[in-house]
Amino acid sequence: MQREEWHEIPYTSFVLFSSSPPPLSYKYQRRLLATSPQPKASYLPLIITMAKHLALAFSLCLLVLFHGCLARRQQSQSSQQNECQLNQIQAREPDNRIETEAGRIESWDYNQDDLQCAGVAVQRITIERNGLHLPSYTNTPRLVYVVQGRGHLGMVFPGCPETFEESEQSDEEQQGQQQQGQGQQRERQQQGRRQGQFGQQGQQGQQDFEQLDRHQRVRRVKEGDVIAIPAGVTTWSHNDGDRSLVFVTLLDISNNHNQLDQNPRRFYLAGNPQDEFNQQGQSQRRRQGQQGQSQQGQQGRSRQQQQGNNNNNIFAGFETQLLADALNIDQQTAQQLQGQNDNRPQIVRVQGRLDFVEPPRSQREERQLQGQQGQNGLEELFCHMKIKQNIGKPSMADVFSPQAGRISTLNSFSMPILRHLRLSAERGFLYNNAIHSPHWNLNAHEIVYVIRGSARVQVVNDNGETILDDQVRQGQLFVVPQNHAVLQKAMSNGYEYIAFKTDDNAMINTMAGRTSVLRALPDVVLANAYQMDREQARNVKYNRQETVALSSSRSSQS
């Protein structure tokens, strides 16, 4: 009975703790055990020891694999952090410029060391009156500031309902559209009979929808607005004002939502766009390498060569017939979607008036208020989430000094979508000779664009070296890396700026003023650290009663 009970243990142990079959067959083990003179207890320690060794080896293999995967995921982050060994940074104007028929697109070279350190790319987009920036999306989250002008911004969230639709029309408009729709329907029916492409069910569905225009919400934007755009979300913009509409856009390349490489990419759904980020021929070499490696799609490549060096919209890469079948349209319409015979770049001029469904302003404000209350769940998260806020108004100031100016901040507490984008913004308006308190950013890089005026700016690294000492002016951009100290003093013409920060709740530590790090230190610590008496230490701590916006001091005026 003892041998019959014992022979099942070795096989079970090997199955549980080993990925390979047991060294001895079940029948052979039973035969050995039946003839073995040794007792059952002598085998138990050996089996338990072997099982422990196998389990330990298996655990070590899993640990090695986990650390290998983690190292590969952190490789890009470590390579980015190595780019922050900066000895000098500069305030620069855009490096690349694309002129279009209704505006221009300018970009800063993101391969510069300071932008590589921050892991961002920056664009300035100018849309002239009645210009339309064609629909597009990017591989990175975007934070957009409206520098001047007013207009419309359309944003398409996947899966959200088309809440804007035509519902009321005059009798004349209804009769005219009905007659026009009936004529177009007869033409489609005749064409469908000839080609056999449209069935009766498709015609009925088309007839029901062609009287109404339905689309997602279109937002009105104006100077001072900050707009948060997630990665991969399609946007378009239109200028219906009497002056140019200017956007400054930050693209967070190093954001986790970007699963591609560390290059900014914009995908257009229309037109034949040009390369917005001039990478010194890198994009052309990449396209040539892709064409040399693949021998498929001869027709698509020949059409691309005929169109020259312009990039095509994403519809152009599909075969025309396949695209027509997918959308249930004719080939001529599919060719128009692909941009064939259309050499217009990113910003086009609208012929006539761009008419789409839009409620009056009072109704829009009411809709916004309703959208901020009583919403919850998935619908609130994506379809009704607040994506813009104006921080240019004086009433939105978080810090205000009658002698120095005002500063407004925007973070994930005031606009929750920024928590997903991991971005925030700061808008500053400093009066003549006012000073932004010297400070450092605890947890973010800072990318500053000068809106108006000029300022004297100094940035200091961890070695106490001045890596930026310059007078910045309107239209220029400079980067303040994380933990680097920065001091900004407005010139006689004032200083206005917008600062993008790479954390949704960016924090600063000031070095002067009522909330400064020096004021929080004991007098004796300051006196011994800087070899001064206690009276001098108290002057350092208490001579400034302001917080962030500082008025010009008496010493500089004398």
XYZ file of C-alpha atoms in Angstrom:
558
model
C 0.000 0.000 0.000
C 2.845 2.355 0.684
C 4.404 1.910 -2.750
C 1.048 2.290 -4.514
C 0.420 5.623 -2.671
C 3.972 6.980 -3.222
C 4.506 6.521 -6.954
C 2.235 9.469 -8.015
C 4.212 12.178 -6.242
C 7.263 12.575 -8.564
C 5.193 13.037 -11.731
C 2.955 15.697 -10.182
C 5.917 17.628 -8.820
C 7.664 17.738 -12.199
C 4.503 18.900 -13.943
C 3.953 21.784 -11.515
C 7.481 23.133 -11.384
C 9.035 22.295 -14.730
C 8.165 23.295 -18.289
C 9.830 20.123 -19.671
C 8.523 16.514 -19.342
C 9.839 14.405 -16.416
C 13.090 12.576 -17.092
C 11.542 9.147 -16.381
C 8.267 7.813 -17.639
C 5.454 7.164 -15.231
C 5.557 3.361 -15.703
C 9.350 3.216 -15.273
C 9.179 5.249 -12.051
C 6.532 2.905 -10.704
C 8.687 -0.146 -11.559
C 11.730 1.362 -9.845
C 9.788 2.240 -6.785
C 8.246 -1.218 -6.605
C 11.697 -2.885 -6.593
C 13.539 -0.263 -4.551
C 14.410 -1.275 -1.035
C 14.630 2.377 0.199
C 11.673 3.856 2.054
C 9.360 6.556 0.782
C 10.682 9.308 3.071
C 14.148 9.334 1.468
C 12.773 10.676 -1.849
C 10.727 13.571 -0.455
C 13.618 15.967 0.351
C 15.158 15.413 -3.085
C 11.911 16.114 -4.911
C 11.165 19.234 -2.866
C 14.690 20.565 -3.449
C 14.439 20.034 -7.219
C 11.066 21.763 -7.312
C 12.436 24.771 -5.416
C 15.409 25.050 -7.772
C 13.142 24.939 -10.838
C 10.810 27.546 -9.394
C 13.746 29.825 -8.542
C 15.188 29.500 -12.050
C 11.802 30.282 -13.603
C 11.390 33.365 -11.385
C 14.853 34.641 -12.318
C 14.018 34.306 -16.023
C 10.836 36.333 -15.564
C 12.754 38.982 -13.614
C 15.381 39.327 -16.355
C 12.711 39.642 -19.045
C 10.834 42.293 -17.035
C 13.925 44.410 -16.497
C 14.809 44.122 -20.179
C 11.389 45.423 -21.236
C 11.545 48.197 -18.640
C 14.999 49.250 -19.833
C 13.793 49.478 -23.426
C 10.805 51.630 -22.398
C 13.067 53.955 -20.403
C 15.697 54.193 -23.123
C 13.921 57.016 -24.968
C 13.353 58.899 -21.708
C 16.995 58.589 -20.667
C 18.170 59.672 -24.112
C 15.922 62.728 -23.847
C 17.247 63.562 -20.373
C 20.804 63.381 -21.693
C 19.903 66.197 -24.110
C 19.556 68.636 -21.192
C 23.299 69.203 -20.696
C 22.965 72.776 -21.979
C 25.777 75.289 -21.956
C 23.921 77.965 -23.900
C 20.376 78.646 -25.073
C 19.060 81.403 -27.298
C 15.881 83.346 -27.888
C 15.016 82.513 -31.471
C 12.495 83.283 -34.177
C 10.963 80.587 -36.421
C 13.375 78.653 -38.655
C 10.912 77.326 -41.255
C 8.178 79.222 -43.107
C 5.485 77.999 -45.525
C 3.441 80.537 -47.463
C -0.070 79.529 -48.531
C -2.835 81.270 -50.428
C -4.551 82.373 -47.208
C -1.868 82.447 -44.524
C 1.426 80.992 -43.398
C 2.812 78.274 -41.118
C 6.062 78.892 -39.244
C 7.939 76.452 -37.045
C 10.990 76.394 -34.804
C 13.656 73.764 -35.469
C 12.820 71.112 -32.880
C 16.284 69.560 -33.370
C 17.823 72.447 -31.428
C 19.270 71.387 -28.082
C 16.879 73.434 -25.950
C 13.733 72.103 -27.640
C 15.192 68.585 -27.591
C 15.691 68.963 -23.855
C 12.072 70.047 -23.369
C 10.849 67.370 -25.782
C 8.538 69.728 -27.676
C 7.978 71.380 -31.051
C 6.398 74.793 -31.592
C 4.464 76.316 -34.490
C 2.979 79.721 -35.281
C 0.003 79.532 -37.640
C -1.399 82.692 -39.256
C -4.770 82.487 -41.024
C -5.788 85.478 -43.101
C -9.332 86.772 -43.380
C -11.721 84.103 -44.714
C -8.937 81.519 -44.647
C -9.521 77.874 -43.771
C -6.867 75.678 -42.151
C -7.668 72.239 -43.531
C -8.617 69.350 -41.209
C -5.624 67.572 -39.695
C -4.412 65.747 -36.596
C -1.022 65.207 -34.948
C 0.765 62.369 -33.199
C 1.161 64.471 -30.048
C -1.073 66.380 -27.640
C -1.288 70.077 -28.452
C -1.754 73.200 -26.390
C -2.804 76.192 -28.507
C -2.871 79.877 -27.588
C -4.751 82.463 -29.667
C -2.368 85.408 -29.982
C -4.727 87.656 -31.944
C -7.957 87.650 -33.934
C -11.110 85.596 -33.697
C -12.633 82.736 -35.630
C -13.982 79.200 -35.444
C -12.351 75.973 -34.336
C -13.822 72.589 -35.153
C -12.738 69.537 -33.179
C -13.849 65.993 -34.008
C -13.933 63.572 -31.078
C -14.356 59.921 -32.171
C -17.717 58.454 -31.229
C -19.303 61.701 -30.062
C -22.742 62.624 -31.443
C -23.368 65.254 -34.106
C -25.112 67.714 -31.831
C -25.294 70.578 -34.349
C -27.883 70.087 -37.088
C -30.207 72.080 -39.301
C -33.784 71.890 -38.113
C -35.592 75.115 -39.056
C -35.729 76.580 -42.562
C -37.892 79.064 -44.368
C -40.474 77.872 -46.897
C -38.498 79.327 -49.802
C -35.290 77.598 -48.662
C -37.122 74.315 -48.187
C -38.743 74.508 -51.622
C -35.493 75.458 -53.323
C -33.562 72.695 -51.572
C -36.297 70.166 -52.284
C -36.248 70.997 -56.006
C -32.479 70.897 -56.083
C -32.434 67.670 -54.091
C -35.001 66.051 -56.369
C -32.964 66.950 -59.454
C -29.791 65.582 -57.895
C -31.660 62.475 -56.780
C -32.930 61.799 -60.327
C -29.386 62.142 -61.657
C -28.092 59.736 -59.027
C -30.849 57.264 -59.763
C -30.053 57.307 -63.466
C -26.371 56.918 -62.767
C -27.098 54.119 -60.319
C -29.136 52.236 -62.914
C -26.317 52.547 -65.431
C -23.504 51.560 -63.074
C -25.416 49.376 -60.632
C -23.638 50.933 -57.684
C -26.525 52.257 -55.636
C -29.396 50.150 -54.374
C -32.853 51.279 -53.446
C -32.032 51.124 -49.754
C -29.003 53.387 -50.173
C -31.056 55.888 -52.186
C -33.712 56.020 -49.485
C -31.088 56.618 -46.757
C -29.448 59.296 -48.864
C -32.775 60.975 -49.462
C -33.441 61.191 -45.722
C -30.111 62.889 -44.888
C -29.476 65.243 -47.788
C -31.913 67.849 -46.464
C -30.021 68.384 -43.190
C -26.448 69.238 -42.256
C -25.202 67.493 -39.123
C -21.783 67.904 -37.522
C -20.049 68.037 -34.185
C -19.825 71.198 -32.174
C -17.932 74.176 -33.627
C -16.368 76.489 -31.056
C -15.717 80.197 -31.382
C -12.195 81.212 -30.361
C -10.671 84.610 -29.725
C -7.548 86.295 -28.453
C -6.476 84.973 -25.066
C -7.987 81.491 -25.455
C -5.983 78.396 -24.546
C -7.178 75.250 -26.349
C -6.251 71.702 -25.331
C -6.205 69.117 -28.139
C -5.507 65.415 -27.462
C -3.282 63.373 -29.772
C -4.994 62.076 -32.911
C -8.024 64.398 -32.627
C -8.915 66.128 -35.909
C -9.174 69.932 -35.906
C -9.880 72.657 -38.447
C -10.032 76.437 -38.056
C -11.525 79.361 -39.953
C -10.969 83.108 -39.704
C -14.206 85.081 -39.993
C -12.789 88.219 -38.375
C -11.450 91.445 -39.831
C -7.790 90.771 -38.939
C -5.374 87.851 -39.098
C -6.017 84.926 -36.765
C -2.736 83.834 -35.138
C -2.187 80.627 -33.164
C 0.931 79.530 -31.269
C 0.892 75.758 -30.873
C 2.993 73.555 -28.599
C 3.353 69.887 -29.632
C 4.478 67.693 -26.739
C 6.645 65.143 -28.575
C 7.861 63.391 -25.427
C 4.319 62.801 -24.156
C 3.333 59.189 -23.476
C 0.416 59.551 -25.890
C 2.930 59.737 -28.739
C 3.767 56.107 -29.529
C 5.803 56.993 -32.649
C 9.321 58.416 -32.733
C 10.489 61.766 -31.356
C 9.440 63.679 -34.481
C 6.345 65.885 -34.788
C 3.959 64.698 -37.488
C 0.779 66.278 -38.799
C -1.628 64.159 -40.842
C -3.879 66.098 -43.213
C -7.249 64.875 -44.406
C -7.364 67.298 -47.354
C -5.138 69.274 -49.705
C -1.534 68.672 -50.705
C 0.360 69.977 -47.676
C 4.017 70.936 -47.589
C 6.499 69.806 -44.932
C 5.741 71.943 -41.884
C 8.833 70.854 -39.927
C 11.839 71.240 -42.180
C 14.200 68.520 -41.003
C 17.001 69.410 -43.455
C 15.896 66.837 -45.981
C 15.200 64.055 -43.466
C 11.575 63.727 -44.543
C 12.545 63.588 -48.225
C 15.180 60.905 -47.552
C 12.646 58.942 -45.546
C 10.131 59.045 -48.400
C 12.797 58.077 -50.935
C 13.916 55.176 -48.738
C 10.366 53.931 -48.393
C 9.877 54.118 -52.166
C 13.125 52.205 -52.782
C 12.319 49.435 -50.316
C 8.803 48.670 -51.550
C 7.901 47.579 -55.051
C 4.152 47.711 -54.473
C 1.679 50.457 -55.253
C 3.184 51.537 -58.578
C 0.193 53.635 -59.523
C 0.197 55.504 -56.206
C 3.913 56.286 -56.435
C 3.685 57.470 -60.028
C 0.891 59.835 -59.057
C 2.964 61.070 -56.114
C 5.938 61.763 -58.376
C 3.740 63.744 -60.744
C 2.648 65.963 -57.875
C 6.254 66.811 -57.009
C 7.763 67.030 -53.523
C 4.523 67.937 -51.736
C 3.187 65.622 -49.120
C -0.232 64.190 -49.839
C -3.212 63.924 -47.552
C -3.882 60.519 -46.028
C -6.636 59.662 -48.542
C -4.084 59.854 -51.355
C -2.335 56.705 -50.179
C -5.359 54.494 -50.824
C -6.208 53.037 -54.198
C -8.953 55.110 -55.762
C -11.324 52.215 -56.419
C -10.910 50.805 -52.908
C -11.567 54.228 -51.414
C -14.658 54.665 -53.583
C -15.991 51.283 -52.475
C -15.310 52.040 -48.809
C -17.215 55.348 -48.919
C -19.849 54.173 -51.435
C -19.016 57.019 -53.818
C -17.955 57.292 -57.452
C -14.308 57.388 -58.495
C -14.372 61.046 -59.455
C -15.419 62.026 -55.937
C -12.764 59.709 -54.511
C -10.113 61.433 -56.644
C -11.224 64.780 -55.243
C -10.772 63.445 -51.713
C -7.286 62.328 -52.655
C -6.365 65.818 -53.784
C -5.707 64.914 -57.395
C -5.468 68.054 -59.534
C -5.453 70.126 -56.329
C -2.148 71.821 -55.544
C -3.396 73.945 -52.652
C -1.385 73.578 -49.414
C -2.564 73.631 -45.809
C -4.467 76.957 -45.611
C -6.943 77.744 -48.384
C -9.180 80.724 -49.070
C -12.901 80.131 -48.804
C -14.941 81.185 -51.803
C -17.850 83.181 -50.443
C -19.082 82.698 -46.905
C -18.312 79.606 -44.870
C -21.823 78.711 -43.750
C -22.314 75.953 -41.209
C -24.690 75.234 -38.356
C -24.012 77.604 -35.470
C -26.322 78.813 -32.695
C -26.500 82.463 -31.671
C -23.970 83.529 -29.083
C -26.478 83.641 -26.273
C -27.546 80.070 -26.987
C -23.921 78.990 -27.224
C -23.190 80.430 -23.807
C -26.228 78.640 -22.447
C -24.994 75.385 -24.001
C -21.601 75.872 -22.378
C -23.173 76.365 -18.971
C -25.301 73.286 -19.408
C -22.263 71.323 -20.546
C -20.428 72.188 -17.312
C -23.237 71.015 -15.001
C -24.794 67.676 -14.388
C -22.623 65.694 -16.793
C -20.911 62.483 -15.807
C -19.500 59.277 -17.211
C -18.105 58.663 -20.681
C -20.160 61.401 -22.340
C -18.698 64.072 -20.078
C -15.168 62.720 -20.395
C -14.952 63.008 -24.163
C -17.897 64.771 -25.750
C -18.619 67.606 -23.305
C -15.242 68.085 -21.674
C -14.086 71.675 -21.410
C -11.266 72.135 -23.918
C -10.710 75.926 -23.946
C -10.463 78.773 -21.506
C -9.561 82.415 -21.868
C -6.670 83.530 -19.664
C -6.036 86.831 -21.423
C -8.765 88.751 -19.598
C -7.722 90.896 -16.632
C -10.506 89.304 -14.603
C -8.805 85.891 -14.963
C -5.621 87.039 -13.208
C -4.329 84.886 -10.365
C -1.664 87.423 -9.384
C -2.190 91.180 -9.716
C -0.148 94.187 -8.688
C -1.193 97.744 -9.647
C 2.486 98.653 -10.004
C 3.796 95.477 -11.671
C 1.076 93.747 -13.719
C -0.834 90.479 -13.703
C -0.217 86.755 -14.213
C -2.812 84.081 -15.031
C -2.275 80.333 -14.785
C -4.150 77.424 -16.324
C -3.714 73.896 -14.987
C -5.625 70.648 -14.544
C -7.592 72.039 -11.591
C -9.229 74.720 -13.734
C -9.385 72.612 -16.939
C -9.423 68.861 -16.158
C -8.525 67.722 -19.697
C -4.991 68.994 -19.034
C -4.555 66.125 -16.594
C -4.675 63.726 -19.540
C -2.399 65.899 -21.696
C 0.102 66.589 -18.871
C 0.391 70.234 -19.934
C -0.376 73.669 -18.455
C 0.037 77.341 -19.352
C 0.822 80.745 -17.858
C -0.078 84.164 -19.293
C 1.918 87.185 -18.119
C 1.348 90.923 -18.579
C 4.119 92.987 -16.961
C 4.119 96.777 -16.872
C 7.117 98.951 -17.714
C 10.267 97.859 -15.839
C 8.327 95.322 -13.762
C 10.002 92.057 -12.766
C 8.794 88.478 -12.778
C 10.219 87.146 -9.548
C 13.335 84.996 -10.127
C 12.235 81.388 -9.764
C 12.686 77.828 -10.939
C 10.133 75.271 -12.093
C 9.957 72.314 -9.752
C 8.467 69.723 -12.092
C 8.308 71.043 -15.663
C 10.136 72.609 -18.558
C 8.926 76.074 -19.572
C 8.619 77.270 -23.178
C 8.052 81.031 -23.351
C 6.712 82.899 -26.407
C 6.842 86.705 -26.405
C 3.464 88.105 -27.475
C 4.233 91.824 -27.251
C 6.921 94.112 -25.883
C 10.386 93.047 -24.761
C 12.277 91.974 -21.645
C 15.730 91.283 -20.286
C 15.960 87.556 -19.531
C 18.636 85.553 -17.725
C 18.697 81.776 -17.195
C 21.182 80.074 -14.850
C 22.090 76.367 -14.764
C 23.133 74.100 -11.879
C 26.767 75.259 -12.094
C 25.793 78.884 -11.550
C 26.547 79.698 -15.192
C 24.424 82.107 -17.195
C 23.278 80.127 -20.255
C 20.893 82.846 -21.513
C 21.406 86.579 -21.134
C 19.509 88.429 -23.805
C 16.805 90.962 -24.551
C 13.866 89.038 -25.966
C 11.300 90.700 -28.208
C 7.942 90.087 -29.824
C 7.714 86.872 -31.848
C 10.700 85.172 -30.213
C 10.723 81.982 -28.170
C 13.054 80.655 -25.477
C 13.186 77.584 -23.231
C 13.726 77.413 -19.470
C 14.716 73.828 -18.528
C 13.392 72.284 -15.335
C 15.024 73.561 -12.111
C 17.002 76.235 -13.998
C 16.634 79.675 -12.402
C 15.140 82.427 -14.585
C 14.720 86.177 -14.108
C 12.646 88.373 -16.447
C 12.441 92.169 -16.345
C 10.141 94.092 -18.662
C 11.603 96.888 -20.727
C 10.098 100.359 -21.125
C 7.495 99.099 -23.630
C 6.143 96.387 -21.299
C 6.265 92.629 -21.648
C 3.540 90.104 -22.521
C 4.164 86.388 -22.851
C 2.554 82.959 -22.929
C 4.453 80.134 -21.232
C 3.697 76.467 -21.946
C 4.730 74.001 -19.247
C 5.241 70.248 -19.535
C 3.230 69.251 -16.481
C -0.489 69.660 -15.816
C 0.177 71.145 -12.367
C 3.482 72.938 -12.855
C 4.859 74.563 -9.699
C 7.479 77.253 -9.181
C 9.681 78.221 -6.254
C 10.350 81.956 -6.141
C 13.607 83.492 -4.975
C 12.252 86.949 -4.100
C 9.034 88.204 -2.552
C 6.658 87.216 0.196
C 6.515 83.525 -0.737
C 10.183 83.070 -1.647
C 12.535 80.339 -0.503
C 14.734 82.963 1.200
C 11.875 84.227 3.342
C 11.175 80.700 4.561
C 14.732 80.293 5.916
C 15.721 81.366 9.459
C 17.723 84.561 9.843
C 20.722 82.744 11.270
C 20.812 80.332 8.331
C 20.907 83.226 5.857
C 23.504 85.095 7.901
C 25.853 82.116 8.042
C 25.218 80.974 4.472
C 25.996 84.367 2.925
C 28.379 85.781 5.567
C 26.152 88.700 6.496
C 24.768 90.076 9.730
C 21.205 89.415 10.833
C 20.007 92.884 9.816
C 21.119 92.253 6.269
C 19.471 88.841 6.363
C 16.189 90.402 7.434
C 16.405 92.949 4.639
C 16.843 90.126 2.158
C 13.780 88.387 3.575
C 11.369 91.295 4.100
C 12.253 94.056 1.621
C 9.793 92.578 -0.925
C 6.160 92.262 0.132
C 4.875 91.221 -3.326
C 4.688 87.600 -4.484
C 5.428 86.962 -8.164
C 4.871 90.229 -10.068
C 7.393 92.704 -8.625
C 7.483 96.443 -9.202
C 10.713 98.169 -10.139
C 12.911 98.567 -7.044
C 14.189 101.837 -5.623
C 17.801 100.806 -6.216
C 17.267 100.454 -9.969
C 15.466 103.792 -10.199
C 18.141 105.748 -8.344
